Amino acid sequence: MHEIRDAILAGEYAALAGIVRSQGIPESYRGVVVRKDEVGMFEGLATRDKDPRKSLHVDEVPTPELGPGEALVAVMASSVNFNTVWTSIFEPVSTFGFLERYGRLNDLAKRHDQPYHVVGSDLSGVVLAVGAGVSKWKAGDVVVAHCLSVELEDPQGHDDTMMDPQQRIWGFETNFGGLAEIALVKANQLMPKPAHLTWEEAACPGLVNSTAYRQLVSKNAGAMKQGDNVLIWGASGGLGSYATQYVLNGGGTPVCVVSSPEKADICRRMGAELIIDRNAEDYRFWKDENTQDPKEWQRFGKKIRELTGGEDIDIVFEHPGRETFGASVYVTRKGGVITTCASTSGYMHQYDNRYLWMNLKRIVSSHFANYRESWEANRLIAKGRIHPTLSKAYPLEETGQAAYDVHKNLHQGKVGVLCLAPQEGLGVAPEAQEFRARHEDAINRFRDI
Ligand SMILES: NC(=O)c1ccc[n+]([C@@H]2O[C@H](COP(=O)([O-])OP(=O)(O)OC[C@H]3O[C@@H](n4cnc5c(N)ncnc54)[C@H](OP(=O)(O)O)[C@@H]3O)[C@@H](O)[C@H]2O)c1
């Protein structure tokens, strides 16, 4: 592993093929895992008290055999997504169930069904080896990976690969994820690493950037157009920090909801002007666990109209779920769209359907992104049109703390993890330094806040 890492750090990517030929792929590697025999460790605790620092371990695990159409990647950096929080607290279900089900699919998939789950759905790094039938990528290619794993043996996925019945999120519903020194991916997850970014910057957009692209921009969900007012919950968070950039980039007006003055400042730094601090306004959309308060939806709607000069919301970028969904449906304009990709605060949503049908509003579901959408989203990063929102990077050993920060909403934007990269700041291609310098301020907007 040392020789592989040294070659990468020296920028001698082409040497990797020779190292692997002469010494083989390392037989094992360090990865962040949850263990099957610990699935019940948090039983009886409230969600907020389940601590990822106790369930996420850095273990030495065997390198999986490389199958057809796959690639093994030496991972320089990765990032924490909320799905790693879900895995680490075993909610809403243990992810070992996903691995068992996948393992029953065929002999190759059986490799994923292990008593440990190497997690993580982002990476930046260098391809170590590719399996039979891979012609687009080779050892030494400098890459990032999106997290859509598909089999495409059924017809349903051939219009939009997100519709594949065997669609899975890599590192969440499959094993051998990116929070590790080596990761196993399908070759059609690979994309070129944006050359102007460091390893940790390049690793952080993948999952959330692609998700925000589909949910807002793609015809498969939001299909945002110029001039749209877009309400963005958690506008400085993982998803929201990309959604805000997409709205500004596409000629819309973001109405950003955040929970502190610091987060409001970050949104201003991205270029947003209309910002609501939900803590300062003290919205209480629920009177008690079972009863919503439409007066609070109205107060929220009034605030939005104050900011927009009387206009309502064309698209809501929804993900908090139960807590906010009733308000989201209420404030959407007649004919507008509520796009939803998650339910962080609870998945049993409640809203007043009269506001939906009488006003011809639509609720549109969105989930991750297909390869094309991920590629477009990554291309915008490479062109400096959308920027990473990394606030902090932890070493691999402290991934539990990184996931704890995200679980407790203590973070801003994205939290990175250094895997083989020994320190931050490495990996920018020499020929991209000048391009980087032009975007340095935007790239660092979220740092150390
Ligand atoms: N379907 C998919 O493909 C997909 C992809 C990515 C993520 N997700 C899901 O989307 C959710 C968000 O992910 P993320 O990466 O953006 O997480 P994140 O970095 O934690 O950001 C979410 C933000 O939402 C806001 N928020 C949280 N709870 C809220 C509540 N009860 N009411 C209002 N706002 C609330 C918070 O911002 P403020 O405190 O500033 O308001 C928080 O920073 C997670 O559940 C994740 O699993 C789904």
Short mmCIF file of C-alpha atoms and ligand atoms in Angstrom, two decimals:
data_model
loop_
_atom_site.label_atom_id
_atom_site.label_comp_id
_atom_site.label_asym_id
_atom_site.label_seq_id
_atom_site.Cartn_x
_atom_site.Cartn_y
_atom_site.Cartn_z
CA MET A 1 0.00 0.00 0.00
CA HIS A 2 2.91 2.35 0.79
CA GLU A 3 4.36 2.04 -2.67
CA ILE A 4 0.96 2.74 -4.25
CA ARG A 5 0.47 5.77 -2.06
CA ASP A 6 3.99 7.09 -2.70
CA ALA A 7 3.57 6.79 -6.46
CA ILE A 8 0.28 8.71 -6.27
CA LEU A 9 1.76 11.39 -4.04
CA ALA A 10 4.63 11.78 -6.50
CA GLY A 11 2.11 12.22 -9.31
CA GLU A 12 3.43 9.05 -10.99
CA TYR A 13 -0.02 7.68 -11.74
CA ALA A 14 1.12 5.67 -14.75
CA ALA A 15 3.46 3.68 -12.49
CA LEU A 16 0.50 2.07 -10.72
CA ALA A 17 -0.08 -0.51 -13.44
CA GLY A 18 3.56 -1.68 -13.08
CA ILE A 19 3.39 -1.80 -9.27
CA VAL A 20 0.21 -3.85 -9.40
CA ARG A 21 1.70 -6.14 -12.10
CA SER A 22 4.85 -6.82 -10.10
CA GLN A 23 3.39 -6.95 -6.59
CA GLY A 24 -0.28 -7.63 -7.07
CA ILE A 25 -3.17 -5.79 -5.45
CA PRO A 26 -2.75 -5.48 -1.64
CA GLU A 27 -4.50 -8.45 -0.02
CA SER A 28 -6.17 -6.29 2.60
CA TYR A 29 -6.79 -2.64 3.37
CA ARG A 30 -8.15 -0.38 6.11
CA GLY A 31 -11.80 0.55 5.82
CA VAL A 32 -14.47 2.17 7.96
CA VAL A 33 -16.96 -0.54 8.91
CA VAL A 34 -20.01 -1.31 10.95
CA ARG A 35 -19.98 -4.86 12.32
CA LYS A 36 -22.90 -7.25 12.01
CA ASP A 37 -22.53 -8.50 15.58
CA GLU A 38 -23.07 -4.92 16.82
CA VAL A 39 -26.37 -4.22 15.05
CA GLY A 40 -28.30 -4.21 18.33
CA MET A 41 -25.88 -1.96 20.22
CA PHE A 42 -28.18 1.08 20.33
CA GLU A 43 -31.44 -0.71 21.07
CA GLY A 44 -33.70 1.33 23.34
CA LEU A 45 -31.88 4.63 22.72
CA ALA A 46 -33.47 7.68 21.10
CA THR A 47 -32.15 8.48 17.59
CA ARG A 48 -30.25 11.53 18.84
CA ASP A 49 -28.42 9.44 21.47
CA LYS A 50 -27.10 6.85 19.01
CA ASP A 51 -23.43 7.69 18.60
CA PRO A 52 -21.62 6.88 15.31
CA ARG A 53 -18.28 7.14 17.16
CA LYS A 54 -19.20 3.87 18.91
CA SER A 55 -20.38 1.91 15.86
CA LEU A 56 -17.92 3.01 13.14
CA HIS A 57 -14.56 1.21 13.32
CA VAL A 58 -11.45 1.27 11.15
CA ASP A 59 -10.78 -2.43 10.47
CA GLU A 60 -8.34 -4.28 8.21
CA VAL A 61 -10.52 -6.11 5.67
CA PRO A 62 -9.68 -8.45 2.76
CA THR A 63 -9.61 -6.85 -0.69
CA PRO A 64 -12.55 -8.22 -2.71
CA GLU A 65 -11.87 -10.11 -5.88
CA LEU A 66 -12.24 -7.90 -8.96
CA GLY A 67 -15.17 -8.89 -11.18
CA PRO A 68 -16.06 -8.15 -14.81
CA GLY A 69 -16.99 -4.52 -15.45
CA GLU A 70 -15.54 -3.38 -12.12
CA ALA A 71 -12.61 -1.31 -10.91
CA LEU A 72 -10.51 -1.23 -7.75
CA VAL A 73 -9.56 2.31 -6.81
CA ALA A 74 -6.85 3.54 -4.43
CA VAL A 75 -8.88 6.04 -2.43
CA MET A 76 -7.15 9.31 -1.52
CA ALA A 77 -10.18 10.96 0.09
CA SER A 78 -13.86 10.45 0.72
CA SER A 79 -16.66 12.30 2.50
CA VAL A 80 -19.44 11.71 4.99
CA ASN A 81 -22.95 11.55 3.65
CA PHE A 82 -26.09 11.24 5.69
CA ASN A 83 -26.44 7.63 4.51
CA THR A 84 -23.33 6.77 6.56
CA VAL A 85 -25.09 8.31 9.57
CA TRP A 86 -28.13 6.07 8.90
CA THR A 87 -25.86 3.00 8.56
CA SER A 88 -23.96 3.86 11.73
CA ILE A 89 -27.09 4.19 13.88
CA PHE A 90 -28.76 1.18 12.20
CA GLU A 91 -31.81 3.30 11.23
CA PRO A 92 -34.37 3.03 9.81
CA VAL A 93 -33.05 -0.50 9.21
CA SER A 94 -29.67 -2.20 9.45
CA THR A 95 -27.84 -2.03 6.10
CA PHE A 96 -26.77 -5.67 6.51
CA GLY A 97 -30.25 -6.55 5.19
CA PHE A 98 -29.34 -4.76 1.92
CA LEU A 99 -26.08 -6.70 1.67
CA GLU A 100 -27.80 -10.06 2.32
CA ARG A 101 -30.43 -9.35 -0.34
CA TYR A 102 -27.79 -8.25 -2.85
CA GLY A 103 -25.74 -11.34 -2.01
CA ARG A 104 -28.60 -13.58 -3.12
CA LEU A 105 -28.58 -12.06 -6.64
CA ASN A 106 -25.64 -14.03 -8.09
CA ASP A 107 -22.17 -15.39 -7.28
CA LEU A 108 -20.44 -12.09 -7.89
CA ALA A 109 -22.86 -10.17 -5.70
CA LYS A 110 -22.31 -12.74 -2.92
CA ARG A 111 -18.98 -11.00 -2.17
CA HIS A 112 -20.97 -8.09 -0.70
CA ASP A 113 -22.66 -10.18 2.00
CA GLN A 114 -20.04 -10.01 4.77
CA PRO A 115 -20.19 -9.71 8.57
CA TYR A 116 -18.76 -6.18 8.11
CA HIS A 117 -19.98 -3.33 5.92
CA VAL A 118 -17.34 -0.98 4.49
CA VAL A 119 -19.32 2.24 4.13
CA GLY A 120 -18.97 5.46 2.15
CA SER A 121 -20.52 6.72 -1.10
CA ASP A 122 -17.90 9.18 -2.34
CA LEU A 123 -14.27 8.93 -3.39
CA SER A 124 -11.45 10.60 -5.20
CA GLY A 125 -8.42 8.53 -6.10
CA VAL A 126 -6.58 6.58 -8.76
CA VAL A 127 -7.67 3.41 -10.55
CA LEU A 128 -5.53 0.42 -9.48
CA ALA A 129 -6.99 -2.24 -11.75
CA VAL A 130 -10.00 -2.88 -13.94
CA GLY A 131 -11.92 -6.10 -14.50
CA ALA A 132 -12.68 -7.98 -17.71
CA GLY A 133 -14.59 -6.01 -20.32
CA VAL A 134 -13.62 -2.53 -19.10
CA SER A 135 -12.23 -0.45 -21.94
CA LYS A 136 -12.93 3.15 -20.95
CA TRP A 137 -10.77 3.19 -17.81
CA LYS A 138 -7.34 1.85 -16.89
CA ALA A 139 -4.88 1.68 -13.99
CA GLY A 140 -3.49 5.16 -13.32
CA ASP A 141 -6.63 7.11 -14.27
CA VAL A 142 -7.36 9.87 -11.77
CA VAL A 143 -11.02 9.65 -10.87
CA VAL A 144 -13.99 10.41 -8.69
CA ALA A 145 -16.91 7.98 -8.41
CA HIS A 146 -20.65 8.55 -8.26
CA CYS A 147 -22.63 6.15 -6.13
CA LEU A 148 -25.15 4.57 -8.50
CA SER A 149 -24.72 0.80 -8.77
CA VAL A 150 -26.91 -0.88 -11.39
CA GLU A 151 -27.04 -4.28 -13.07
CA LEU A 152 -29.21 -3.29 -16.09
CA GLU A 153 -30.26 -6.84 -16.88
CA ASP A 154 -33.94 -5.81 -16.86
CA PRO A 155 -35.62 -3.53 -19.40
CA GLN A 156 -36.94 -1.02 -16.86
CA GLY A 157 -33.62 0.75 -16.34
CA HIS A 158 -32.84 1.42 -19.95
CA ASP A 159 -34.63 4.79 -20.21
CA ASP A 160 -33.30 6.04 -16.91
CA THR A 161 -30.88 3.84 -14.98
CA MET A 162 -32.38 5.00 -11.65
CA MET A 163 -35.36 2.81 -12.67
CA ASP A 164 -33.28 -0.39 -12.74
CA PRO A 165 -34.91 -2.87 -10.31
CA GLN A 166 -31.36 -3.67 -9.16
CA GLN A 167 -30.48 -0.01 -8.52
CA ARG A 168 -28.41 0.39 -5.36
CA ILE A 169 -26.44 3.12 -3.63
CA TRP A 170 -22.81 2.05 -3.50
CA GLY A 171 -21.33 2.03 0.03
CA PHE A 172 -24.83 2.02 1.56
CA GLU A 173 -26.73 -0.78 -0.15
CA THR A 174 -23.51 -2.42 -1.38
CA ASN A 175 -20.24 -3.20 0.38
CA PHE A 176 -16.65 -2.02 -0.25
CA GLY A 177 -17.48 1.70 -0.12
CA GLY A 178 -15.31 4.80 -0.31
CA LEU A 179 -14.42 5.43 3.34
CA ALA A 180 -11.39 3.18 2.97
CA GLU A 181 -7.94 2.88 1.40
CA ILE A 182 -9.30 0.79 -1.49
CA ALA A 183 -12.81 0.72 -2.94
CA LEU A 184 -14.61 -1.57 -5.36
CA VAL A 185 -16.87 0.17 -7.89
CA LYS A 186 -18.56 -0.64 -11.17
CA ALA A 187 -16.52 0.98 -13.93
CA ASN A 188 -19.62 2.96 -14.98
CA GLN A 189 -19.43 4.82 -11.66
CA LEU A 190 -16.14 6.44 -12.63
CA MET A 191 -15.73 10.03 -13.78
CA PRO A 192 -12.63 12.18 -14.30
CA LYS A 193 -11.45 13.99 -11.17
CA PRO A 194 -11.76 17.78 -11.58
CA ALA A 195 -8.07 18.64 -12.00
CA HIS A 196 -8.12 21.94 -10.08
CA LEU A 197 -9.30 20.42 -6.81
CA THR A 198 -7.43 18.73 -3.97
CA TRP A 199 -8.26 15.11 -3.18
CA GLU A 200 -10.59 16.06 -0.32
CA GLU A 201 -12.32 18.82 -2.28
CA ALA A 202 -12.88 16.51 -5.24
CA ALA A 203 -14.28 13.74 -3.04
CA CYS A 204 -16.96 15.84 -1.36
CA PRO A 205 -19.49 16.85 -4.07
CA GLY A 206 -20.23 13.42 -5.68
CA LEU A 207 -23.36 12.14 -3.96
CA VAL A 208 -25.01 15.42 -2.95
CA ASN A 209 -24.07 17.34 -6.10
CA SER A 210 -25.54 14.66 -8.37
CA THR A 211 -28.65 14.39 -6.19
CA ALA A 212 -29.22 18.15 -6.21
CA TYR A 213 -28.69 18.23 -9.99
CA ARG A 214 -31.39 15.64 -10.64
CA GLN A 215 -33.78 16.98 -8.01
CA LEU A 216 -33.63 20.55 -9.30
CA VAL A 217 -32.24 20.74 -12.82
CA SER A 218 -33.00 17.47 -14.58
CA LYS A 219 -36.21 16.88 -16.51
CA ASN A 220 -36.54 13.75 -14.37
CA ALA A 221 -37.49 15.91 -11.36
CA GLY A 222 -37.48 19.71 -10.78
CA ALA A 223 -36.76 20.90 -14.36
CA MET A 224 -36.02 24.34 -12.96
CA LYS A 225 -36.20 27.29 -15.34
CA GLN A 226 -34.85 30.83 -15.30
CA GLY A 227 -36.67 33.08 -12.88
CA ASP A 228 -38.04 30.30 -10.65
CA ASN A 229 -38.29 31.00 -6.92
CA VAL A 230 -36.84 27.94 -5.22
CA LEU A 231 -37.29 27.30 -1.51
CA ILE A 232 -34.24 25.42 -0.22
CA TRP A 233 -34.39 23.79 3.19
CA GLY A 234 -30.98 23.39 4.86
CA ALA A 235 -29.50 25.70 2.25
CA SER A 236 -25.96 25.52 3.66
CA GLY A 237 -26.06 21.75 4.33
CA GLY A 238 -24.81 18.89 2.18
CA LEU A 239 -27.58 18.89 -0.44
CA GLY A 240 -28.67 22.48 0.07
CA SER A 241 -25.24 24.01 -0.54
CA TYR A 242 -25.30 22.57 -4.08
CA ALA A 243 -29.00 23.33 -4.62
CA THR A 244 -28.34 26.99 -3.79
CA GLN A 245 -25.53 27.11 -6.35
CA TYR A 246 -27.68 25.44 -9.03
CA VAL A 247 -30.51 27.93 -8.56
CA LEU A 248 -28.13 30.89 -8.83
CA ASN A 249 -26.34 29.30 -11.77
CA GLY A 250 -29.60 28.65 -13.61
CA GLY A 251 -31.05 32.15 -13.24
CA GLY A 252 -33.48 31.39 -10.43
CA THR A 253 -33.94 32.99 -7.04
CA PRO A 254 -33.08 30.83 -4.04
CA VAL A 255 -35.05 31.39 -0.86
CA CYS A 256 -32.66 29.83 1.62
CA VAL A 257 -33.79 28.40 4.96
CA VAL A 258 -31.06 27.91 7.59
CA SER A 259 -30.84 27.72 11.38
CA SER A 260 -28.16 30.24 12.39
CA PRO A 261 -26.65 33.62 11.41
CA GLU A 262 -23.38 31.83 10.46
CA LYS A 263 -25.25 29.63 8.00
CA ALA A 264 -27.08 32.67 6.66
CA ASP A 265 -23.68 34.30 6.03
CA ILE A 266 -22.50 31.27 4.05
CA CYS A 267 -25.59 31.53 1.84
CA ARG A 268 -24.86 35.23 1.28
CA ARG A 269 -21.30 34.34 0.34
CA MET A 270 -22.68 31.94 -2.29
CA GLY A 271 -24.64 34.88 -3.71
CA ALA A 272 -28.09 34.26 -2.20
CA GLU A 273 -30.02 37.31 -0.97
CA LEU A 274 -33.31 35.92 0.36
CA ILE A 275 -32.61 34.06 3.59
CA ILE A 276 -34.81 32.86 6.44
CA ASP A 277 -33.31 31.86 9.80
CA ARG A 278 -35.83 29.26 10.99
CA ASN A 279 -34.50 29.42 14.55
CA ALA A 280 -34.74 33.19 14.80
CA GLU A 281 -38.28 33.09 13.36
CA ASP A 282 -39.08 30.18 15.69
CA TYR A 283 -41.50 28.40 13.35
CA ARG A 284 -43.50 25.68 15.07
CA PHE A 285 -45.24 23.85 12.27
CA TRP A 286 -46.41 21.19 14.75
CA LYS A 287 -48.41 22.06 17.88
CA ASP A 288 -47.77 18.59 19.24
CA GLU A 289 -46.63 15.25 17.83
CA ASN A 290 -49.85 14.74 15.86
CA THR A 291 -51.22 18.21 15.11
CA GLN A 292 -49.88 20.74 12.67
CA ASP A 293 -50.50 24.45 12.94
CA PRO A 294 -51.63 25.98 9.61
CA LYS A 295 -51.22 29.45 11.13
CA GLU A 296 -47.50 28.79 11.24
CA TRP A 297 -47.52 27.74 7.56
CA GLN A 298 -49.23 31.08 6.85
CA ARG A 299 -46.65 33.01 8.88
CA PHE A 300 -43.89 31.23 6.92
CA GLY A 301 -45.64 31.99 3.60
CA LYS A 302 -45.99 35.65 4.57
CA LYS A 303 -42.25 35.84 5.27
CA ILE A 304 -41.50 34.33 1.86
CA ARG A 305 -43.77 36.90 0.16
CA GLU A 306 -42.06 39.71 2.08
CA LEU A 307 -38.71 38.55 0.70
CA THR A 308 -39.84 37.88 -2.87
CA GLY A 309 -41.96 41.00 -3.24
CA GLY A 310 -45.22 39.08 -3.09
CA GLU A 311 -44.34 36.01 -5.15
CA ASP A 312 -44.78 32.40 -4.11
CA ILE A 313 -42.50 29.43 -4.50
CA ASP A 314 -42.19 27.62 -7.86
CA ILE A 315 -40.13 24.68 -6.58
CA VAL A 316 -39.51 23.45 -3.05
CA PHE A 317 -36.27 21.52 -2.52
CA GLU A 318 -37.56 19.17 0.20
CA HIS A 319 -35.62 16.73 2.37
CA PRO A 320 -36.34 17.42 6.08
CA GLY A 321 -39.64 15.55 5.59
CA ARG A 322 -42.23 15.25 8.34
CA GLU A 323 -41.27 18.43 10.18
CA THR A 324 -41.55 20.73 7.15
CA PHE A 325 -43.61 18.96 4.49
CA GLY A 326 -46.98 20.50 5.40
CA ALA A 327 -45.44 23.97 5.21
CA SER A 328 -43.68 23.12 1.93
CA VAL A 329 -46.95 22.09 0.26
CA TYR A 330 -48.69 25.21 1.58
CA VAL A 331 -46.15 27.80 0.34
CA THR A 332 -45.82 26.37 -3.18
CA ARG A 333 -47.53 28.48 -5.87
CA LYS A 334 -50.50 27.24 -7.86
CA GLY A 335 -49.08 24.70 -10.33
CA GLY A 336 -45.74 24.58 -8.52
CA VAL A 337 -43.68 21.53 -7.59
CA ILE A 338 -42.46 20.06 -4.32
CA THR A 339 -39.45 17.84 -5.07
CA THR A 340 -38.55 15.42 -2.30
CA CYS A 341 -35.56 13.14 -1.88
CA ALA A 342 -35.56 12.41 1.85
CA SER A 343 -37.24 12.49 5.23
CA THR A 344 -34.57 13.33 7.78
CA SER A 345 -37.10 14.26 10.51
CA GLY A 346 -39.52 11.41 9.80
CA TYR A 347 -40.96 9.64 6.76
CA MET A 348 -44.67 9.64 7.66
CA HIS A 349 -45.49 12.99 6.07
CA GLN A 350 -48.71 14.90 6.66
CA TYR A 351 -50.03 17.78 4.57
CA ASP A 352 -53.38 19.36 3.75
CA ASN A 353 -54.33 17.82 0.41
CA ARG A 354 -56.83 20.61 -0.34
CA TYR A 355 -53.92 22.98 -0.96
CA LEU A 356 -52.36 20.44 -3.29
CA TRP A 357 -55.24 19.40 -5.54
CA MET A 358 -57.20 22.66 -5.63
CA ASN A 359 -54.03 24.44 -6.70
CA LEU A 360 -52.75 21.75 -9.04
CA LYS A 361 -49.45 21.47 -7.21
CA ARG A 362 -47.32 18.39 -7.78
CA ILE A 363 -45.15 16.33 -5.46
CA VAL A 364 -42.26 14.85 -7.42
CA SER A 365 -39.95 12.25 -5.96
CA SER A 366 -36.26 12.24 -6.72
CA HIS A 367 -33.49 9.87 -5.72
CA PHE A 368 -29.76 10.14 -6.41
CA ALA A 369 -29.07 10.49 -10.18
CA ASN A 370 -28.29 8.43 -13.25
CA TYR A 371 -24.78 8.26 -14.77
CA ARG A 372 -25.58 11.00 -17.28
CA GLU A 373 -26.89 13.35 -14.60
CA SER A 374 -23.91 12.60 -12.34
CA TRP A 375 -21.57 13.22 -15.25
CA GLU A 376 -23.21 16.59 -16.03
CA ALA A 377 -23.00 17.56 -12.35
CA ASN A 378 -19.31 16.57 -12.20
CA ARG A 379 -18.64 18.44 -15.45
CA LEU A 380 -19.98 21.64 -13.89
CA ILE A 381 -17.57 21.17 -10.97
CA ALA A 382 -14.69 20.64 -13.41
CA LYS A 383 -15.64 23.83 -15.26
CA GLY A 384 -15.68 25.87 -12.05
CA ARG A 385 -19.42 26.63 -12.40
CA ILE A 386 -20.34 24.74 -9.22
CA HIS A 387 -17.87 24.55 -6.33
CA PRO A 388 -17.22 22.01 -3.59
CA THR A 389 -18.58 22.99 -0.18
CA LEU A 390 -16.03 21.28 2.06
CA SER A 391 -15.85 22.80 5.53
CA LYS A 392 -13.51 20.39 7.29
CA ALA A 393 -11.60 17.15 6.68
CA TYR A 394 -10.91 14.41 9.24
CA PRO A 395 -8.37 11.57 9.09
CA LEU A 396 -9.83 8.11 8.36
CA GLU A 397 -9.43 7.11 12.03
CA GLU A 398 -11.81 9.91 13.05
CA THR A 399 -14.63 9.08 10.63
CA GLY A 400 -16.86 8.34 13.64
CA GLN A 401 -16.45 11.92 14.80
CA ALA A 402 -17.11 13.20 11.26
CA ALA A 403 -20.37 11.21 11.12
CA TYR A 404 -21.26 12.41 14.63
CA ASP A 405 -20.92 16.04 13.46
CA VAL A 406 -23.32 15.40 10.57
CA HIS A 407 -25.74 13.44 12.78
CA LYS A 408 -25.85 16.34 15.26
CA ASN A 409 -26.05 19.04 12.56
CA LEU A 410 -22.82 20.58 13.90
CA HIS A 411 -21.27 20.84 10.44
CA GLN A 412 -21.49 23.19 7.47
CA GLY A 413 -21.65 22.03 3.85
CA LYS A 414 -19.68 18.81 3.52
CA VAL A 415 -17.34 17.00 5.89
CA GLY A 416 -14.40 15.29 4.20
CA VAL A 417 -12.27 12.30 5.20
CA LEU A 418 -8.63 11.74 4.23
CA CYS A 419 -8.03 8.10 3.27
CA LEU A 420 -4.61 7.51 1.65
CA ALA A 421 -3.92 11.26 1.46
CA PRO A 422 -1.63 12.02 4.42
CA GLN A 423 -2.69 15.66 4.63
CA GLU A 424 -5.01 18.20 3.07
CA GLY A 425 -4.08 20.33 0.08
CA LEU A 426 -2.66 17.62 -2.22
CA GLY A 427 -3.77 16.39 -5.62
CA VAL A 428 -4.17 19.59 -7.67
CA ALA A 429 -2.83 18.95 -11.19
CA PRO A 430 0.08 21.33 -11.96
CA GLU A 431 -1.56 22.45 -15.22
CA ALA A 432 -4.75 23.40 -13.32
CA GLN A 433 -3.12 25.71 -10.76
CA GLU A 434 -3.94 28.89 -12.64
CA PHE A 435 -7.57 27.85 -13.15
CA ARG A 436 -7.78 27.03 -9.43
CA ALA A 437 -6.39 30.42 -8.45
CA ARG A 438 -9.32 32.07 -10.26
CA HIS A 439 -11.81 30.10 -8.15
CA GLU A 440 -9.90 29.83 -4.88
CA ASP A 441 -12.28 32.08 -2.89
CA ALA A 442 -15.37 30.19 -4.00
CA ILE A 443 -13.72 26.81 -3.33
CA ASN A 444 -12.88 27.89 0.23
CA ARG A 445 -16.21 29.55 1.07
CA PHE A 446 -17.18 26.87 3.58
CA ARG A 447 -13.76 26.30 5.16
CA ASP A 448 -13.26 26.47 8.91
CA ILE A 449 -16.57 28.10 9.82
N1 LIG B 1 -32.39 10.39 -2.04
C1 LIG B 1 -31.14 10.73 -2.20
O1 LIG B 1 -30.54 10.41 -3.20
C2 LIG B 1 -30.44 11.53 -1.15
C3 LIG B 1 -29.17 12.05 -1.42
C4 LIG B 1 -28.53 12.81 -0.46
C5 LIG B 1 -29.10 12.99 0.79
N2 LIG B 1 -30.32 12.42 1.03
C6 LIG B 1 -30.96 12.63 2.34
O2 LIG B 1 -31.24 14.01 2.45
C7 LIG B 1 -31.16 14.42 3.81
C8 LIG B 1 -30.22 15.62 3.91
O3 LIG B 1 -28.93 15.25 3.51
P1 LIG B 1 -27.75 16.30 3.56
O4 LIG B 1 -26.53 15.64 3.08
O5 LIG B 1 -28.15 17.58 2.95
O6 LIG B 1 -27.66 16.50 5.16
P2 LIG B 1 -27.09 17.73 5.97
O7 LIG B 1 -25.74 18.10 5.51
O8 LIG B 1 -27.27 17.35 7.41
O9 LIG B 1 -28.04 18.96 5.63
C9 LIG B 1 -29.41 18.94 5.91
C10 LIG B 1 -29.85 20.28 6.45
O10 LIG B 1 -31.28 20.25 6.58
C11 LIG B 1 -31.65 21.10 7.64
N3 LIG B 1 -32.57 20.39 8.50
C12 LIG B 1 -32.33 19.26 9.20
N4 LIG B 1 -33.41 18.92 9.93
C13 LIG B 1 -34.34 19.87 9.68
C14 LIG B 1 -35.67 20.09 10.14
N5 LIG B 1 -36.25 19.27 11.02
N6 LIG B 1 -36.34 21.18 9.67
C15 LIG B 1 -35.76 22.02 8.80
N7 LIG B 1 -34.51 21.86 8.33
C16 LIG B 1 -33.82 20.80 8.77
C17 LIG B 1 -30.40 21.50 8.40
O11 LIG B 1 -30.08 22.84 8.06
P3 LIG B 1 -30.40 24.07 9.04
O12 LIG B 1 -30.19 23.56 10.42
O13 LIG B 1 -29.43 25.13 8.65
O14 LIG B 1 -31.81 24.49 8.76
C18 LIG B 1 -29.33 20.58 7.84
O15 LIG B 1 -28.09 21.21 7.77
C19 LIG B 1 -30.72 13.20 4.60
O16 LIG B 1 -31.84 12.57 5.16
C20 LIG B 1 -30.09 12.30 3.54
O17 LIG B 1 -30.13 10.94 3.88
C21 LIG B 1 -31.01 11.72 0.08
#
